XYZ file of C-alpha atoms in Angstrom:
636
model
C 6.691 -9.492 -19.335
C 3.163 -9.062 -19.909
C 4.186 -5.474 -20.931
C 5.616 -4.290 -24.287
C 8.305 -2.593 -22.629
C 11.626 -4.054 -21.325
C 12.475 -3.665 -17.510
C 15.271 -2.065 -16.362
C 18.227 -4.797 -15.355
C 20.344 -3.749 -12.435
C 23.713 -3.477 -12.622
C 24.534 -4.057 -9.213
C 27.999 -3.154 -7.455
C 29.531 -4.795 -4.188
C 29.754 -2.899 -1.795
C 26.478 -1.366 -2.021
C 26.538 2.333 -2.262
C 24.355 5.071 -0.492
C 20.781 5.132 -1.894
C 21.186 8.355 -3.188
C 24.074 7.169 -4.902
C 22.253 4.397 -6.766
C 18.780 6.700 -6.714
C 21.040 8.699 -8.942
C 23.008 6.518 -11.387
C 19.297 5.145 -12.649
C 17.350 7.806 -14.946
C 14.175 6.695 -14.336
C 10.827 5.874 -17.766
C 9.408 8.698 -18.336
C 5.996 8.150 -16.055
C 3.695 8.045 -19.080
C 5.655 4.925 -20.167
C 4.527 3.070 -16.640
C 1.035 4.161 -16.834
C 1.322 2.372 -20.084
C 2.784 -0.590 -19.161
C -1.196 -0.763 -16.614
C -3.145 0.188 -19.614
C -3.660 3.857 -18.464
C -4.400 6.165 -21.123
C -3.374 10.050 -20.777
C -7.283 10.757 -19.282
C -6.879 8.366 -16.117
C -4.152 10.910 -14.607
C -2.073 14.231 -14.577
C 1.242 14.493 -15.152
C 3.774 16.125 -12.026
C 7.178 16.990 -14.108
C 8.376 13.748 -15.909
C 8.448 10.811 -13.464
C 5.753 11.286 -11.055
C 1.638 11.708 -12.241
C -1.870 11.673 -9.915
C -3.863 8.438 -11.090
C -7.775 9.597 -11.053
C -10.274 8.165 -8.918
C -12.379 7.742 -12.602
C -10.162 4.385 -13.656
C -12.073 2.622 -10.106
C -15.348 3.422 -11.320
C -14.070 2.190 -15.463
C -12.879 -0.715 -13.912
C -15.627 -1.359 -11.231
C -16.161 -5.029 -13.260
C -12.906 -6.141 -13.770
C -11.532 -8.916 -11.462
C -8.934 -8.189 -8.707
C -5.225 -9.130 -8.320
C -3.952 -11.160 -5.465
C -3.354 -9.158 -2.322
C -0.264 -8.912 -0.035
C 0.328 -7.190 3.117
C 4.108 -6.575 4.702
C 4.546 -6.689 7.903
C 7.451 -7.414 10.160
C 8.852 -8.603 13.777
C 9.132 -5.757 16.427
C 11.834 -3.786 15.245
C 15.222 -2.473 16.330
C 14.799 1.153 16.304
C 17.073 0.817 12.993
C 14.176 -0.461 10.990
C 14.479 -4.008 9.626
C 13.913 -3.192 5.901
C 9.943 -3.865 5.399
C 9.762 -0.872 2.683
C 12.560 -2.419 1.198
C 11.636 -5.986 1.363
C 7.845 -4.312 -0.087
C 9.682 -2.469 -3.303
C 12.542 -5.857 -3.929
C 9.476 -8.315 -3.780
C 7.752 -6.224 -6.607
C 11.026 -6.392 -8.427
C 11.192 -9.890 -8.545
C 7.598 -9.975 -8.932
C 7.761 -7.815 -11.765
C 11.214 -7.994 -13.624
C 12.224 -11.441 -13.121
C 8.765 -13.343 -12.640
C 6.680 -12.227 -14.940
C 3.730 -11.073 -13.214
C 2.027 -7.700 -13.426
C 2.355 -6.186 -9.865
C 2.233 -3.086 -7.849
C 3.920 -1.667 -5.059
C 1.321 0.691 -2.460
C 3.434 2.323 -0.262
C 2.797 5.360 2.261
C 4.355 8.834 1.696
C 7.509 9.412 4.320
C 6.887 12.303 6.176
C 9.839 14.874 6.444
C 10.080 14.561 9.872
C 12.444 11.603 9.721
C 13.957 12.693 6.317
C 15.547 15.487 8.000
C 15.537 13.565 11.564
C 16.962 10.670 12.469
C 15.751 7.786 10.439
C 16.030 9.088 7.201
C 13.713 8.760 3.812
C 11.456 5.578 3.419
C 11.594 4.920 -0.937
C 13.327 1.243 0.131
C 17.113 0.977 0.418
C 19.666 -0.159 -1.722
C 18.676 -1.932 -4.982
C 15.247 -1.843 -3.898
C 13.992 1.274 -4.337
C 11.392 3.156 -5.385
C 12.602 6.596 -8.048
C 13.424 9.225 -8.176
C 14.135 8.784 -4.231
C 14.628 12.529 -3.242
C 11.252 13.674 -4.702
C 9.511 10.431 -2.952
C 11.423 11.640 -0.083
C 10.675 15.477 -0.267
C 7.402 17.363 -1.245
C 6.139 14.538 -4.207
C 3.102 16.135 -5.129
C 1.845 18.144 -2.018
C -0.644 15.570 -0.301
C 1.178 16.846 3.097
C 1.106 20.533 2.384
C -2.853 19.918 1.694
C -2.947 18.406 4.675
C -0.829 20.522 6.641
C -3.389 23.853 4.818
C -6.736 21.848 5.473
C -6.333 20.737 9.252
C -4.807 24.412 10.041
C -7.723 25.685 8.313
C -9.975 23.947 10.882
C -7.881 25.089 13.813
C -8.239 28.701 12.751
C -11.807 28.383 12.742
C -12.493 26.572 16.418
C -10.178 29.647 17.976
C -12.072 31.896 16.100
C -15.447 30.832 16.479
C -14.334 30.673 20.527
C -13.386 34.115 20.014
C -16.937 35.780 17.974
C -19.028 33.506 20.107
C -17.623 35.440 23.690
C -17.888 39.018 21.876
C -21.420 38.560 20.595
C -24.814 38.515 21.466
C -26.862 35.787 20.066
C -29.071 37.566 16.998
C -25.642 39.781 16.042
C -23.818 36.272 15.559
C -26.664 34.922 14.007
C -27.323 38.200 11.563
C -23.254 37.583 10.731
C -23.917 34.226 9.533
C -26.533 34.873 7.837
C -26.104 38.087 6.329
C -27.924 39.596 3.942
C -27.303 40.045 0.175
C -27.606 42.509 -2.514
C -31.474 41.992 -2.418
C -31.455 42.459 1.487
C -32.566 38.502 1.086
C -31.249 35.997 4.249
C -30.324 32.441 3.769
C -28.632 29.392 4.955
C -25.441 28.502 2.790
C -25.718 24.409 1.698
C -23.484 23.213 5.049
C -25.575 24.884 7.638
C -28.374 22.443 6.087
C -26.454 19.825 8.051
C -26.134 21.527 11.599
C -30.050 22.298 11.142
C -31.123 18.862 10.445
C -28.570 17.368 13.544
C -30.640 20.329 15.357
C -33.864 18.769 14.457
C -34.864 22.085 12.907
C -36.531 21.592 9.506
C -36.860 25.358 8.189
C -35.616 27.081 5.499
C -35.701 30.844 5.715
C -33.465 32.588 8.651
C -36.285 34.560 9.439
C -38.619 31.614 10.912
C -35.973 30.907 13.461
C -37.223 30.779 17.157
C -34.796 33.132 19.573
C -34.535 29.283 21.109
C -33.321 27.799 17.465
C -30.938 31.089 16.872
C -29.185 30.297 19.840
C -29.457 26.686 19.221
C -28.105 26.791 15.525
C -25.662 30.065 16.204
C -23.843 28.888 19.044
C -21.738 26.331 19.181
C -20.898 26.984 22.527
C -17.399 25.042 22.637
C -15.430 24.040 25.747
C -11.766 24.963 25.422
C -10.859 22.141 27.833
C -12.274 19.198 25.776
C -10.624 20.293 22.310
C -8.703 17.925 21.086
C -8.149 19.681 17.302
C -4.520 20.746 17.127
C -1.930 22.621 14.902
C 0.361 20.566 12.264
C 3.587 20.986 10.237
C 5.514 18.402 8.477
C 8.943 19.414 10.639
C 10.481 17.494 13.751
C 9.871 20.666 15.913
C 9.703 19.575 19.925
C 9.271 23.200 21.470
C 5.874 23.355 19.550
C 4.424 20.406 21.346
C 3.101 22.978 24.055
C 1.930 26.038 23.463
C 0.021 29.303 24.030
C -2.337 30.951 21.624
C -4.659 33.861 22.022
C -1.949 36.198 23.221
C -2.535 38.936 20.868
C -4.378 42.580 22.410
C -7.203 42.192 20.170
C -7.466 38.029 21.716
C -7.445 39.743 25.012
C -8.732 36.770 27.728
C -8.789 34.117 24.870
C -5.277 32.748 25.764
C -5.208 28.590 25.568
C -2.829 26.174 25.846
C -2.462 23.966 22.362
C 0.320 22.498 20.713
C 1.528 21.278 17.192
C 1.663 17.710 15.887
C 3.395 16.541 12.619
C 0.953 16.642 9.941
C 1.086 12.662 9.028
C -0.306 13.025 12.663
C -3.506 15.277 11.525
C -6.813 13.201 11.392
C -7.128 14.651 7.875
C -4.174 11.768 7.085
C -6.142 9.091 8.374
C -9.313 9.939 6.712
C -7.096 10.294 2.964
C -5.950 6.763 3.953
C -9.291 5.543 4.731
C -11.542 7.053 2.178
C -13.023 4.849 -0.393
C -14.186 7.719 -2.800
C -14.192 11.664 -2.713
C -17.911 11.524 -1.635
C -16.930 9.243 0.678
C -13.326 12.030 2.230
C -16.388 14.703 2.387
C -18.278 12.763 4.354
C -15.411 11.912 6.907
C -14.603 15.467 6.825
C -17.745 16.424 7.733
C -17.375 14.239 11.004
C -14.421 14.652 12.019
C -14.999 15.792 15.974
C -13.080 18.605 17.302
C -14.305 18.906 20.914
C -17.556 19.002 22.615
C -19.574 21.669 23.581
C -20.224 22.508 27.180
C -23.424 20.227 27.292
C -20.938 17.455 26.000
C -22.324 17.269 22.379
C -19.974 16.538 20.199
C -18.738 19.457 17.700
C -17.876 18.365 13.923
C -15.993 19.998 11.561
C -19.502 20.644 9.650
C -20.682 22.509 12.813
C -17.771 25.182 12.346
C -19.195 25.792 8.701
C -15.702 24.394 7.355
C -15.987 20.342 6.017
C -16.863 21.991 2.486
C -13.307 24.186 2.372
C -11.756 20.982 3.296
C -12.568 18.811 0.684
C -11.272 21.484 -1.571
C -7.712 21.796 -0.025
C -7.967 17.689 -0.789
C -9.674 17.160 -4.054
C -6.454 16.277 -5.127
C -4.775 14.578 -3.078
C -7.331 12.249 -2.812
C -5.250 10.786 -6.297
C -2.557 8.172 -5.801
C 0.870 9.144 -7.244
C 2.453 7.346 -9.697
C 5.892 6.431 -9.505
C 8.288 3.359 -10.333
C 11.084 1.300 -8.477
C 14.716 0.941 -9.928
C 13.495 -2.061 -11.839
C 11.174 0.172 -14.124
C 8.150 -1.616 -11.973
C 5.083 0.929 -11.070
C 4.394 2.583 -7.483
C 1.396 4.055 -5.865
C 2.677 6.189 -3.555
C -0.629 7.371 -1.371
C -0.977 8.817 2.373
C 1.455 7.818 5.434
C -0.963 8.345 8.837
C 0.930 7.989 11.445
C 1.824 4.399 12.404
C 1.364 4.560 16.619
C -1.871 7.035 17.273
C -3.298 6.114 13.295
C -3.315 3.028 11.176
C -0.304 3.275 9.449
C -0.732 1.611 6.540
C -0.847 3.615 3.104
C -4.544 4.394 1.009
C -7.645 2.080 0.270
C -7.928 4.161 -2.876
C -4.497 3.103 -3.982
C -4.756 -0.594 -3.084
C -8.694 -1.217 -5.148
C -6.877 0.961 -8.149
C -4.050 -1.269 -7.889
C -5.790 -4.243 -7.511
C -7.703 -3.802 -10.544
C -5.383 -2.514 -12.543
C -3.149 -5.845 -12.582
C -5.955 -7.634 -12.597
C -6.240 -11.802 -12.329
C -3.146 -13.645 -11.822
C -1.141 -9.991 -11.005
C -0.152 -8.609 -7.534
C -0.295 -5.661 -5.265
C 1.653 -5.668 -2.457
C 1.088 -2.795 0.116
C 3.168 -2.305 3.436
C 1.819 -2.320 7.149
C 3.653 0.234 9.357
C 5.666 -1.091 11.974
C 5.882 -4.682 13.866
C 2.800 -6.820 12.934
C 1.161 -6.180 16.325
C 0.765 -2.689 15.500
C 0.947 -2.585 11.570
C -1.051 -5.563 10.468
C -3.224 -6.139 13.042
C -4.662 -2.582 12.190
C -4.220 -3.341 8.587
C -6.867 -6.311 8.903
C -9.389 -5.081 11.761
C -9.106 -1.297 10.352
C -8.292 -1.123 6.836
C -9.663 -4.270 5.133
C -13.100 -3.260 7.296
C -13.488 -0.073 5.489
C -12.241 -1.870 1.701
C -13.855 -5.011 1.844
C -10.783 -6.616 0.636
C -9.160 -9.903 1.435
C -5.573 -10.329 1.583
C -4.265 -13.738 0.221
C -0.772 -14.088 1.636
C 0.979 -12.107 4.586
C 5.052 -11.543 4.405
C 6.803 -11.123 7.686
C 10.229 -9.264 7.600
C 12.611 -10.231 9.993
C 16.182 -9.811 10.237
C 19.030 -11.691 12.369
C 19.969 -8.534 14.164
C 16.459 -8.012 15.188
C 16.332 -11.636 16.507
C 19.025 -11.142 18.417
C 18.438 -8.363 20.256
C 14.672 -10.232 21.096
C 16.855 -13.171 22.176
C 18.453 -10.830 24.620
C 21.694 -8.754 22.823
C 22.651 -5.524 24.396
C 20.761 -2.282 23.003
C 20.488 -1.398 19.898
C 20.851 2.427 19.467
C 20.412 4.495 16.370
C 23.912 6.240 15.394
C 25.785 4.300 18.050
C 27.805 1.350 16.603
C 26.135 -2.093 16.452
C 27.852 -4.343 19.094
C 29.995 -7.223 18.256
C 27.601 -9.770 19.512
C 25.790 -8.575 16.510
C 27.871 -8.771 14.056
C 29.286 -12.357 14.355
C 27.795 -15.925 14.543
C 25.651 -16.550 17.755
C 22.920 -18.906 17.068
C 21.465 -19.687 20.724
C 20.904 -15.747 20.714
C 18.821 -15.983 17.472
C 16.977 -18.975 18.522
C 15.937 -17.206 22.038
C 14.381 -14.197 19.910
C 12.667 -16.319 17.770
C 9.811 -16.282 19.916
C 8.993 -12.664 18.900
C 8.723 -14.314 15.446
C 6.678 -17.098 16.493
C 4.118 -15.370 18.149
C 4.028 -12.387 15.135
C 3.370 -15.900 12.784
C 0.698 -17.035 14.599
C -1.639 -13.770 15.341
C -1.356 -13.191 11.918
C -2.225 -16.542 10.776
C -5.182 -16.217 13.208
C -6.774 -13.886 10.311
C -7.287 -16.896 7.793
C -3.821 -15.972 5.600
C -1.074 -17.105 4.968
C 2.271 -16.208 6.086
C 5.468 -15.954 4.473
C 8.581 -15.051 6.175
C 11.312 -12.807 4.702
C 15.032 -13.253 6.275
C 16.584 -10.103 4.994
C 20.238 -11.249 4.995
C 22.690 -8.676 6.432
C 26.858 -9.876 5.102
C 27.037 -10.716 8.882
C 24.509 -13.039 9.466
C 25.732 -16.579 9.068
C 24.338 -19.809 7.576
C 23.853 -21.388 10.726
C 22.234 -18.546 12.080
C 19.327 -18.098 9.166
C 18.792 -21.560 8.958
C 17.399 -21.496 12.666
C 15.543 -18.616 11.625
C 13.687 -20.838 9.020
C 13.374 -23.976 11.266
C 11.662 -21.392 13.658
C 9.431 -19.669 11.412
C 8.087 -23.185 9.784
C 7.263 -24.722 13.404
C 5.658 -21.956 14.009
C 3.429 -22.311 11.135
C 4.806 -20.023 8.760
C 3.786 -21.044 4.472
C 6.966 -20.875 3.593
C 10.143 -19.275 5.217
C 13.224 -17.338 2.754
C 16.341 -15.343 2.485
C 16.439 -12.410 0.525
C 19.536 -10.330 -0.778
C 17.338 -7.485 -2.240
C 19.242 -5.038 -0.892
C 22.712 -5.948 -2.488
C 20.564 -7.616 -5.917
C 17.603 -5.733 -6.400
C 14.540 -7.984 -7.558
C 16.847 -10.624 -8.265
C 17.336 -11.101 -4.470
C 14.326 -11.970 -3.738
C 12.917 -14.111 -6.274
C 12.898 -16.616 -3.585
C 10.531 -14.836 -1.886
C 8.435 -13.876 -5.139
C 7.738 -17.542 -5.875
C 6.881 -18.372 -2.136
C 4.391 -15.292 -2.443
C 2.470 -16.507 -5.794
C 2.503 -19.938 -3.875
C 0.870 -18.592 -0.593
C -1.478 -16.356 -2.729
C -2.632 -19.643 -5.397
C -3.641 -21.893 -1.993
C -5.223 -18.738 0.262
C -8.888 -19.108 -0.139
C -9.440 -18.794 3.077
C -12.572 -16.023 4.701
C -11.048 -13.222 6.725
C -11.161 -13.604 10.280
C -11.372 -10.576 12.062
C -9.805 -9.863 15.736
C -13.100 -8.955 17.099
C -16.528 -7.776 16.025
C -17.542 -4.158 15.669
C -20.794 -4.697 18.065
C -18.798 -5.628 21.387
C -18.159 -2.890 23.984
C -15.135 -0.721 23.592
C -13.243 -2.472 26.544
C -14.099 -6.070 24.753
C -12.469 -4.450 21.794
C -9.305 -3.115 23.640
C -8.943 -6.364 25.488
C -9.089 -8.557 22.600
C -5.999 -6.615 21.035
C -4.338 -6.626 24.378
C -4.015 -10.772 24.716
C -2.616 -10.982 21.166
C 0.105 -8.736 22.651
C 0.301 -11.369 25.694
C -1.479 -9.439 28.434
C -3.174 -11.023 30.992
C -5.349 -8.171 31.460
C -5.774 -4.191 31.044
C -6.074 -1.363 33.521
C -7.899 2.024 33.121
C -6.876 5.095 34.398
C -9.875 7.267 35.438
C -9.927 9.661 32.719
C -9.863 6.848 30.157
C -12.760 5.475 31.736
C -14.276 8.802 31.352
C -13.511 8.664 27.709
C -14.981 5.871 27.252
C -17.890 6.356 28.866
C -18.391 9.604 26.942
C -17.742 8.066 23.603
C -20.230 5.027 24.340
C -23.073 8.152 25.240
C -22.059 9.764 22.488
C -23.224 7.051 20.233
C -19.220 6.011 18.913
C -18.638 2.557 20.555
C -19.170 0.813 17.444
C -16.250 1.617 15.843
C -12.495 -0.257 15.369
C -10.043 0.187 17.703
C -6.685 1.540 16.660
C -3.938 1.188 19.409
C -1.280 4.097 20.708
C 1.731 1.682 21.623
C 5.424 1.649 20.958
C 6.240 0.132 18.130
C 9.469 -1.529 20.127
C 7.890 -4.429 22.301
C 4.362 -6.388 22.497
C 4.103 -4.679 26.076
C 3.642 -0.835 26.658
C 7.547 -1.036 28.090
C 10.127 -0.912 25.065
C 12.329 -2.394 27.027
C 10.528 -5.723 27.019
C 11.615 -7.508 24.047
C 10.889 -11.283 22.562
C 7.417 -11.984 23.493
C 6.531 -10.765 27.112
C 3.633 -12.663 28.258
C 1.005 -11.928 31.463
C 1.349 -8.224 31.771
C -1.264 -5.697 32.728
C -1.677 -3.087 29.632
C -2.289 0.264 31.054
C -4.608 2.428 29.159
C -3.903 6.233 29.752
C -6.481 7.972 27.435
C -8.656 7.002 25.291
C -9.263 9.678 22.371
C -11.047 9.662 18.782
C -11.019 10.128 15.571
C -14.712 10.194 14.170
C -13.859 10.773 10.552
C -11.566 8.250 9.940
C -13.615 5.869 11.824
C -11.917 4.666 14.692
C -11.159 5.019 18.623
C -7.515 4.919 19.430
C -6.855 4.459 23.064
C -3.117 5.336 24.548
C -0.738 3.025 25.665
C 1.970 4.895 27.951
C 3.194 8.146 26.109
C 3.042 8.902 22.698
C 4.620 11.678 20.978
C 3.082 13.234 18.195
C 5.372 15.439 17.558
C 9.171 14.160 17.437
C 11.779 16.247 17.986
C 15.541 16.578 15.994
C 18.549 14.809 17.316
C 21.836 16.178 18.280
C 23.052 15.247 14.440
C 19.974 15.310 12.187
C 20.436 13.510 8.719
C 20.091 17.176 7.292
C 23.358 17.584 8.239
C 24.765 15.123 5.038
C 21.954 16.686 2.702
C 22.484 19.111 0.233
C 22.304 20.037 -3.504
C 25.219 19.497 -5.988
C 24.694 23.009 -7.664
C 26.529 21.576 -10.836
C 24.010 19.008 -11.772
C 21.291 20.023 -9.650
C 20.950 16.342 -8.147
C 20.543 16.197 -4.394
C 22.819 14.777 -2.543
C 22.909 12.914 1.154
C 19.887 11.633 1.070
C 19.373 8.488 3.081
């Protein structure tokens, strides 16, 4: 290793155990010991406890010169709604990378959300003997990026209800004299963020006093329609009788009563703008955009209007800072933002990745995850993210899995917490052949972006030699770099040194320019439409309030931005029961809504959830803490 310290070896155990289990049995370098290993001296971060620390945004401007790594995003096929191991294909990659290659590398991965963690799908660290540690505080609260999220966009939603509220109850000089009261000197004057709202007014004075009764009313009220908010409340809890609600119903709120709702808080705008943010001048400024509603005469109303994008970047200033963390294999993790992968990008921070990238500097690798199937997770991850980075991935890995396959080639169902049917668990290679098409066409969209692709088999005990074998004659006709089967989860980086060598391979002979989807200056609907035919559609339909959104967000000056699509993650269509790779639909487009901040329109696709709800059985039912050794226990 390029490192003075030794990496952990696994000492692996057939069969595998729970995660927690092995998440346990590992006591994890002490965190300062990692930084070390990237040349990060005690003033580049803060410690959290022992195995965690925030890396500061300072080391990106130190390091502004140095050369970058080699770049790799995962993505996969479209999954079963079991997940087909991407985080863990991301965290055994780095292992082999790392522990068994040679190579300085780093792992970018997205914070789990503890919706699922208590849910149905469980934690996200990996799986197995790929896995990023400790695994229950990945899993939990880490370092409170969600609580500041969770404080900062409930922060804002306070403030629209109660500026509704003094706005109704108040003529225009009394709301005006209450914002700009007077101080111990009897002296008036505009705090620094009602600057902003005069210049976007076209007002140019100073002193309160010069205000026109016109410009009072002009700068005082915002004048808000409750109908076109779009601002709504977040926790980080799988809560499904908070998705409609009614607030306002207080006696002193008398009249004010409006219907709302909660979203998780990887949901929140605020998520997206963390994951998008190059700098912390750069989150304030998002902030300050971020578009909550419109007022009456359709102007759009900004977080800066409601006095509050200042307070904001406070509740963030530090989670703005990657975490620190390491897999099993003693190799180092930035853990940094998780927006939500359907209605946001879904990929983890630009912040981490340029940190990352210089830190292992020429020759090393960072390898950061996409969210879902590549139609969703890395199609967003080149037209969204590498937009607002300016970076240029070298190599692309694919994850797909023989179960998947077969369920695209036509299986029955697969259901979470049902048992896996048998045509699943032994040999049927026509089956796997007829889903390789998903593959195929996931290869070749993704190859349409000038990288190349490497496909990951991750090998289940079922699957069969026959059956991954036509996996890898389907991936290379298809134009894959390289096709591989990896045993990460049952070897840890060992498993997948295959895959590490095809990687540094792809990554030595990628020099090719970045091809984007579609360019930013094309009409919205040019935009939507070019996503839709990579999904196969023959064309899209509009329902009339999307057309109204669209219209509105042209006028309102916003049509130049990316598109981020609201589909299931379960099919290239809008149906999730169309599996493989449905061609010569019509993609129906149900809304189309905004987020301003984070820079990008995200129309829906069919019905999206923001806010899941709990299962019958929740994992929280296996979760507890051994009170003995205060280890936590059930974790999945």
């Amino acid at each position: 290793m390029s490192s003075s310290r030794s990496v952990r070896k696994l000492e692996v155990v057939s069969p595998v155990p729970a995660d927690i289990d092995i998440a346990n049995s590992v006591e994890p370098f002490h965190i300062s010991e990692i930084a070390k290993d990237l040349n990060l001296s005690p003033n580049h971060y803060d410690l959290y406890g022992k195995y965690k620390a925030k890396v500061l945004l300072s080391v990106l401007d130190e390091l502004e010169s140095s050369d970058n790594g080699y770049y790799v995003v995962v993505g996969g096929i479209t999954p079963t709604p079991l997940g087909e191991g991407k985080s863990t294909t991301t965290v055994g990659l780095c292992q082999a990378l790392g522990a068994y290659l040679d190579r300085k590398v780093v792992t970018c991965l997205r914070q789990p959300s503890q919706g699922p963690t208590f849910g149905i799908k469980g934690g996200a660290a990996g799986g197995g003997y790929s896995q990023v540690i400790p695994m229950d505080e990945f899993n939990l609260h880490l370092t409170g990026d969600i609580h500041a999220i969770t404080a900062a966009n409930n922060l804002l939603a306070a403030a629209i209800d109660t500026r509704i509220f003094h706005e109704s109850t108040q003529s225009d000089k009394a709301l005006f004299n209450r914002l700009c009261p007077p101080n111990k000197e009897g002296k008036r004057k505009f705090s620094d963020i009602m600057f902003r709202r005069l210049k976007k007014l076209g007002i140019t004075k100073t002193q309160p006093e010069d205000l026109t009764p016109e410009e009072v009313k002009k700068f005082a009220r915002l004048d808000i329609d409750p109908n076109s908010i779009t601002w709504r409340r977040v926790m980080d809890v799988n809560d499904r009788f908070l998705r409609k609600i009614t607030v306002g119903q207080g006696p002193e709120e008398k009249g004010m009563v409006r219907e709302t709702g909660f979203d998780i808080s990887v949901a929140s705008e605020i998520m997206a703008v963390l994951a998008l943010t190059t700098s912390l001048a750069d989150m304030r400024e998002r902030l300050r955009k971020m578009v909550i509603g419109n007022s009456k005469a359709g102007e759009p109303i900004t977080a800066d209007d409601l006095g509050v994008g200042g307070a904001l970047t406070v509740l963030m200033k530090d989670a703005v800072n990657p975490t620190l963390m390491q897999t099993l294999e003693g190799t180092p993790v930035l853990v940094h933002a998780g927006p939500f992968a359907n209605i946001a990008h879904g990929n983890s921070s630009i912040v981490a990745d340029k940190i990352a990238l210089k830190l292992v500097g020429p020759q090393g690798f960072v390898v950061t995850e996409a969210g879902f199937g590549a139609d969703i997770g890395t199609e967003k991850f080149m037209n969204i993210k590498c937009r607002y980075s300016d970076l240029r991935p070298q190599c692309a890995v694919i994850v797909a899995t023989i179960r998947a396959l077969k369920m695209h080639g036509g299986g029955p169902e697969v259901v979470a917490g049902k048992p896996l049917d048998h045509a699943y668990l032994n040999e049927n290679v026509p089956l796997v052949e007829a889903g390789c098409v998903n593959l195929a066409r996931h290869i070749i969209n993704t190859k349409a972006y000038g990288v190349n692709v490497v496909v990951a088999v991750n090998k289940f005990s079922t699957d069969t030699e026959a059956e991954m074998n036509a996996v890898m004659n389907a991936a290379m006709a298809a134009g894959a770099f390289n096709a591989v089967i990896c045993t990460h989860h049952a070897h840890g980086g060992k498993g997948a040194v295959d895959l590490g060598v095809a990687v540094q391979r792809a990554c030595a002979s990628g020099n090719q320019q970045l091809k984007y989807l579609y360019p930013l200056d094309i009409s919205i609907k040019e935009k939507i439409e070019a996503i839709a035919k990579s999904y196969g559609a023959s064309g899209v339909e509009y329902t009339e309030q999307a057309e109204k959104q669209i219209e509105m967000y042209t006028k309102q000056g916003f049509s130049g931005l990316p598109i981020c699509m609201a589909k299931t993650q379960y099919s290239f269509s809008h149906n999730a029961a169309e599996k493989g790779a449905p061609g010569g639909f019509i993609l129906p487009i149900r809304d189309v809504r905004a987020s301003i901040g984070a820079g990008f329109i995200y129309p829906l696709v069919g019905t999206m959830s923001t806010m899941p709800g709990l299962p019958t059985r929740p994992c929280f039912y296996e979760i507890d803490l051994d009170t003995a050794t205060g280890k936590v226990i059930g974790l999945s």
